[in-house]
Short mmCIF file of N, CA and C in Angstrom, two decimals:
data_model
loop_
_atom_site.label_atom_id
_atom_site.label_comp_id
_atom_site.label_asym_id
_atom_site.label_seq_id
_atom_site.Cartn_x
_atom_site.Cartn_y
_atom_site.Cartn_z
N MET A 158 -7.16 10.83 8.79
CA MET A 158 -6.10 10.75 7.82
C MET A 158 -4.72 10.86 8.47
N GLU A 159 -4.66 11.47 9.65
CA GLU A 159 -3.38 11.57 10.34
C GLU A 159 -2.83 10.20 10.69
N GLU A 160 -3.73 9.23 10.89
CA GLU A 160 -3.30 7.88 11.22
C GLU A 160 -2.45 7.29 10.10
N ALA A 161 -2.76 7.64 8.85
CA ALA A 161 -2.00 7.13 7.71
C ALA A 161 -0.56 7.64 7.77
N PHE A 162 -0.38 8.91 8.10
CA PHE A 162 0.97 9.45 8.22
C PHE A 162 1.71 8.79 9.38
N ASP A 163 1.01 8.59 10.50
CA ASP A 163 1.62 7.93 11.65
C ASP A 163 2.07 6.51 11.30
N LEU A 164 1.24 5.81 10.53
CA LEU A 164 1.61 4.46 10.09
C LEU A 164 2.83 4.51 9.18
N LEU A 165 2.87 5.47 8.25
CA LEU A 165 4.03 5.59 7.36
C LEU A 165 5.30 5.83 8.17
N GLN A 166 5.21 6.66 9.20
CA GLN A 166 6.36 6.91 10.06
C GLN A 166 6.76 5.63 10.79
N ALA A 167 5.79 4.90 11.30
CA ALA A 167 6.08 3.65 12.02
C ALA A 167 6.71 2.61 11.09
N LEU A 168 6.25 2.56 9.85
CA LEU A 168 6.81 1.61 8.88
C LEU A 168 8.27 1.90 8.59
N ASN A 169 8.67 3.14 8.71
CA ASN A 169 10.04 3.54 8.36
C ASN A 169 10.97 3.71 9.55
N THR A 170 10.64 3.09 10.68
CA THR A 170 11.51 3.21 11.86
C THR A 170 12.55 2.12 11.92
N GLY A 171 12.45 1.13 11.04
CA GLY A 171 13.43 0.06 11.05
C GLY A 171 12.98 -1.18 11.78
N HIS A 172 11.83 -1.11 12.44
CA HIS A 172 11.29 -2.29 13.12
C HIS A 172 10.55 -3.15 12.12
N SER A 173 10.69 -4.45 12.23
CA SER A 173 10.01 -5.34 11.30
C SER A 173 8.69 -5.83 11.87
N GLY A 174 7.78 -6.19 10.99
CA GLY A 174 6.56 -6.83 11.42
C GLY A 174 5.38 -5.92 11.65
N THR A 175 5.20 -4.87 10.89
CA THR A 175 4.04 -3.99 11.02
C THR A 175 2.87 -4.55 10.22
N LEU A 176 1.68 -4.45 10.78
CA LEU A 176 0.47 -4.94 10.13
C LEU A 176 -0.61 -3.88 10.26
N SER A 177 -1.34 -3.63 9.17
CA SER A 177 -2.41 -2.66 9.20
C SER A 177 -3.45 -3.05 8.16
N THR A 178 -4.58 -2.38 8.20
CA THR A 178 -5.64 -2.64 7.21
C THR A 178 -6.05 -1.34 6.54
N ILE A 179 -6.58 -1.47 5.33
CA ILE A 179 -7.15 -0.34 4.58
C ILE A 179 -8.21 -0.91 3.64
N HIS A 180 -9.25 -0.16 3.40
CA HIS A 180 -10.31 -0.62 2.51
C HIS A 180 -10.00 -0.19 1.08
N ALA A 181 -9.95 -1.16 0.17
CA ALA A 181 -9.71 -0.90 -1.25
C ALA A 181 -10.19 -2.11 -2.04
N ASN A 182 -10.34 -1.94 -3.34
CA ASN A 182 -10.86 -3.00 -4.20
C ASN A 182 -9.78 -3.92 -4.77
N SER A 183 -8.52 -3.61 -4.51
CA SER A 183 -7.41 -4.46 -4.95
C SER A 183 -6.16 -4.05 -4.18
N ALA A 184 -5.14 -4.85 -4.30
CA ALA A 184 -3.88 -4.52 -3.61
C ALA A 184 -3.26 -3.25 -4.20
N LYS A 185 -3.30 -3.10 -5.50
CA LYS A 185 -2.74 -1.90 -6.14
C LYS A 185 -3.51 -0.64 -5.71
N LEU A 186 -4.83 -0.77 -5.63
CA LEU A 186 -5.63 0.38 -5.20
C LEU A 186 -5.40 0.70 -3.73
N ALA A 187 -5.04 -0.29 -2.93
CA ALA A 187 -4.72 -0.04 -1.52
C ALA A 187 -3.49 0.85 -1.41
N ILE A 188 -2.50 0.61 -2.26
CA ILE A 188 -1.30 1.45 -2.27
C ILE A 188 -1.67 2.89 -2.61
N SER A 189 -2.43 3.05 -3.66
CA SER A 189 -2.86 4.39 -4.09
C SER A 189 -3.69 5.08 -3.01
N ARG A 190 -4.58 4.34 -2.41
CA ARG A 190 -5.44 4.91 -1.36
C ARG A 190 -4.62 5.32 -0.14
N PHE A 191 -3.66 4.49 0.26
CA PHE A 191 -2.84 4.84 1.42
C PHE A 191 -2.05 6.11 1.16
N ILE A 192 -1.45 6.21 -0.01
CA ILE A 192 -0.67 7.41 -0.34
C ILE A 192 -1.57 8.64 -0.34
N THR A 193 -2.77 8.51 -0.87
CA THR A 193 -3.72 9.61 -0.86
C THR A 193 -4.08 10.01 0.56
N CYS A 194 -4.29 9.04 1.44
CA CYS A 194 -4.59 9.33 2.85
C CYS A 194 -3.45 10.08 3.52
N VAL A 195 -2.21 9.69 3.25
CA VAL A 195 -1.06 10.39 3.83
C VAL A 195 -1.01 11.82 3.31
N LEU A 196 -1.27 12.01 2.02
CA LEU A 196 -1.25 13.36 1.45
C LEU A 196 -2.35 14.23 2.06
N GLN A 197 -3.46 13.65 2.45
CA GLN A 197 -4.57 14.40 3.04
C GLN A 197 -4.42 14.58 4.55
N SER A 198 -3.34 14.08 5.12
CA SER A 198 -3.15 14.14 6.57
C SER A 198 -2.82 15.54 7.07
N GLY A 199 -2.49 16.43 6.18
CA GLY A 199 -2.14 17.79 6.58
C GLY A 199 -0.65 17.98 6.82
N VAL A 200 0.12 16.91 6.74
CA VAL A 200 1.57 17.01 6.90
C VAL A 200 2.16 17.39 5.55
N ASP A 201 3.04 18.37 5.55
CA ASP A 201 3.61 18.87 4.30
C ASP A 201 4.72 17.94 3.82
N LEU A 202 4.33 16.80 3.27
CA LEU A 202 5.27 15.82 2.74
C LEU A 202 5.04 15.72 1.23
N PRO A 203 6.04 16.01 0.41
CA PRO A 203 5.85 15.96 -1.04
C PRO A 203 5.42 14.57 -1.51
N TYR A 204 4.67 14.54 -2.58
CA TYR A 204 4.14 13.29 -3.13
C TYR A 204 5.26 12.29 -3.40
N ARG A 205 6.33 12.75 -4.00
CA ARG A 205 7.43 11.84 -4.34
C ARG A 205 8.05 11.23 -3.08
N ALA A 206 8.29 12.05 -2.06
CA ALA A 206 8.86 11.54 -0.82
C ALA A 206 7.91 10.55 -0.16
N ASN A 207 6.64 10.85 -0.18
CA ASN A 207 5.62 9.96 0.36
C ASN A 207 5.65 8.61 -0.35
N SER A 208 5.68 8.64 -1.67
CA SER A 208 5.68 7.42 -2.47
C SER A 208 6.95 6.61 -2.26
N GLU A 209 8.09 7.28 -2.18
CA GLU A 209 9.35 6.57 -1.96
C GLU A 209 9.39 5.92 -0.58
N GLN A 210 8.92 6.64 0.44
CA GLN A 210 8.90 6.07 1.79
C GLN A 210 7.99 4.86 1.85
N TYR A 211 6.85 4.95 1.22
CA TYR A 211 5.91 3.83 1.21
C TYR A 211 6.53 2.62 0.54
N CYS A 212 7.16 2.85 -0.59
CA CYS A 212 7.76 1.76 -1.35
C CYS A 212 8.91 1.12 -0.57
N ASP A 213 9.69 1.93 0.12
CA ASP A 213 10.80 1.40 0.92
C ASP A 213 10.30 0.60 2.13
N ALA A 214 9.15 0.97 2.66
CA ALA A 214 8.66 0.37 3.89
C ALA A 214 7.89 -0.94 3.69
N LEU A 215 7.31 -1.10 2.53
CA LEU A 215 6.42 -2.25 2.32
C LEU A 215 7.08 -3.38 1.56
N ASP A 216 6.73 -4.58 1.95
CA ASP A 216 7.16 -5.77 1.23
C ASP A 216 5.98 -6.46 0.55
N LEU A 217 4.88 -6.57 1.28
CA LEU A 217 3.72 -7.30 0.77
C LEU A 217 2.44 -6.53 1.03
N VAL A 218 1.50 -6.64 0.10
CA VAL A 218 0.14 -6.13 0.28
C VAL A 218 -0.79 -7.30 -0.02
N LEU A 219 -1.59 -7.66 0.95
CA LEU A 219 -2.51 -8.78 0.82
C LEU A 219 -3.92 -8.23 0.69
N HIS A 220 -4.60 -8.61 -0.39
CA HIS A 220 -5.98 -8.18 -0.60
C HIS A 220 -6.92 -9.33 -0.28
N VAL A 221 -7.82 -9.09 0.67
CA VAL A 221 -8.80 -10.08 1.07
C VAL A 221 -10.17 -9.55 0.66
N GLU A 222 -10.97 -10.41 0.02
CA GLU A 222 -12.32 -9.98 -0.35
C GLU A 222 -13.35 -10.96 0.19
N ARG A 223 -14.57 -10.47 0.26
CA ARG A 223 -15.65 -11.27 0.79
C ARG A 223 -16.53 -11.78 -0.35
N ARG A 224 -16.74 -13.08 -0.36
CA ARG A 224 -17.64 -13.73 -1.32
C ARG A 224 -18.49 -14.74 -0.57
N ASN A 225 -19.77 -14.72 -0.81
CA ASN A 225 -20.68 -15.67 -0.17
C ASN A 225 -20.50 -15.72 1.34
N ARG A 226 -20.39 -14.54 1.95
CA ARG A 226 -20.26 -14.40 3.41
C ARG A 226 -18.96 -14.97 3.98
N ARG A 227 -17.98 -15.22 3.15
CA ARG A 227 -16.67 -15.71 3.61
C ARG A 227 -15.58 -14.81 3.06
N ARG A 228 -14.46 -14.81 3.72
CA ARG A 228 -13.32 -14.00 3.26
C ARG A 228 -12.31 -14.90 2.56
N TYR A 229 -11.78 -14.39 1.45
CA TYR A 229 -10.82 -15.13 0.64
C TYR A 229 -9.63 -14.24 0.32
N VAL A 230 -8.45 -14.85 0.24
CA VAL A 230 -7.28 -14.12 -0.24
C VAL A 230 -7.44 -14.00 -1.74
N ALA A 231 -7.58 -12.77 -2.20
CA ALA A 231 -7.79 -12.51 -3.62
C ALA A 231 -6.51 -12.16 -4.35
N GLU A 232 -5.57 -11.52 -3.64
CA GLU A 232 -4.36 -11.05 -4.32
C GLU A 232 -3.25 -10.85 -3.28
N LEU A 233 -2.07 -11.24 -3.65
CA LEU A 233 -0.87 -10.98 -2.85
C LEU A 233 0.10 -10.24 -3.75
N LEU A 234 0.46 -9.04 -3.34
CA LEU A 234 1.31 -8.18 -4.16
C LEU A 234 2.63 -7.97 -3.43
N ARG A 235 3.73 -8.28 -4.09
CA ARG A 235 5.05 -8.04 -3.52
C ARG A 235 5.55 -6.70 -4.06
N VAL A 236 5.91 -5.81 -3.16
CA VAL A 236 6.36 -4.47 -3.53
C VAL A 236 7.88 -4.43 -3.44
N PHE A 237 8.53 -3.99 -4.50
CA PHE A 237 9.98 -3.85 -4.52
C PHE A 237 10.33 -2.39 -4.31
N ALA A 238 11.44 -2.12 -3.68
CA ALA A 238 11.86 -0.74 -3.40
C ALA A 238 12.37 -0.09 -4.68
N ALA A 239 11.45 0.13 -5.59
CA ALA A 239 11.81 0.74 -6.87
C ALA A 239 10.65 1.63 -7.34
N TYR A 240 10.63 2.86 -6.86
CA TYR A 240 9.61 3.81 -7.28
C TYR A 240 10.17 4.66 -8.40
N GLU A 241 9.44 4.77 -9.51
CA GLU A 241 9.85 5.58 -10.65
C GLU A 241 8.97 6.82 -10.69
N PRO A 242 9.51 7.99 -10.36
CA PRO A 242 8.68 9.19 -10.26
C PRO A 242 8.12 9.71 -11.58
N GLN A 243 8.85 9.58 -12.67
CA GLN A 243 8.36 10.11 -13.93
C GLN A 243 7.05 9.45 -14.38
N PRO A 244 7.01 8.15 -14.51
CA PRO A 244 5.71 7.55 -14.87
C PRO A 244 4.82 7.33 -13.65
N ASP A 245 5.32 7.71 -12.44
CA ASP A 245 4.60 7.50 -11.18
C ASP A 245 4.20 6.04 -11.04
N ARG A 246 5.22 5.19 -11.02
CA ARG A 246 4.98 3.75 -11.05
C ARG A 246 5.86 3.04 -10.03
N TYR A 247 5.30 1.99 -9.45
CA TYR A 247 6.01 1.12 -8.53
C TYR A 247 6.33 -0.17 -9.26
N GLU A 248 7.31 -0.88 -8.75
CA GLU A 248 7.58 -2.21 -9.28
C GLU A 248 6.97 -3.21 -8.32
N TYR A 249 5.98 -3.96 -8.82
CA TYR A 249 5.41 -5.01 -8.01
C TYR A 249 5.17 -6.24 -8.85
N ARG A 250 5.02 -7.35 -8.15
CA ARG A 250 4.70 -8.61 -8.81
C ARG A 250 3.56 -9.26 -8.06
N THR A 251 2.60 -9.73 -8.80
CA THR A 251 1.47 -10.41 -8.18
C THR A 251 1.84 -11.86 -7.91
N GLY A 252 1.57 -12.28 -6.68
CA GLY A 252 1.86 -13.65 -6.30
C GLY A 252 0.64 -14.55 -6.36
N LEU A 253 -0.55 -13.95 -6.30
CA LEU A 253 -1.76 -14.74 -6.27
C LEU A 253 -2.90 -13.88 -6.77
N ARG A 254 -3.68 -14.42 -7.60
CA ARG A 254 -4.88 -13.72 -8.07
C ARG A 254 -5.94 -14.77 -8.35
N SER A 255 -7.08 -14.67 -7.69
CA SER A 255 -8.16 -15.63 -7.92
C SER A 255 -9.32 -15.00 -8.63
#
């Protein structure tokens, strides 16, 4: 789980072009899973700060799924730097869903 925090730190260094993978059933669930992994890393980072950093660092989340022994792009999610803490919601738009 420490790797998730390290990735969050790397995403927020100002360098462009970071790529990583995570196992989840959709792009939205990947966001939730990543934030959960960072929270479980043992680093004392408040949930809100974690969520805001993630939202600021990410532009796109691509969900790839396997069907009939092949991989397909199932969903492309564009993340906007707009985290709303009260409803615990991000602003995203789906670009592709099959």
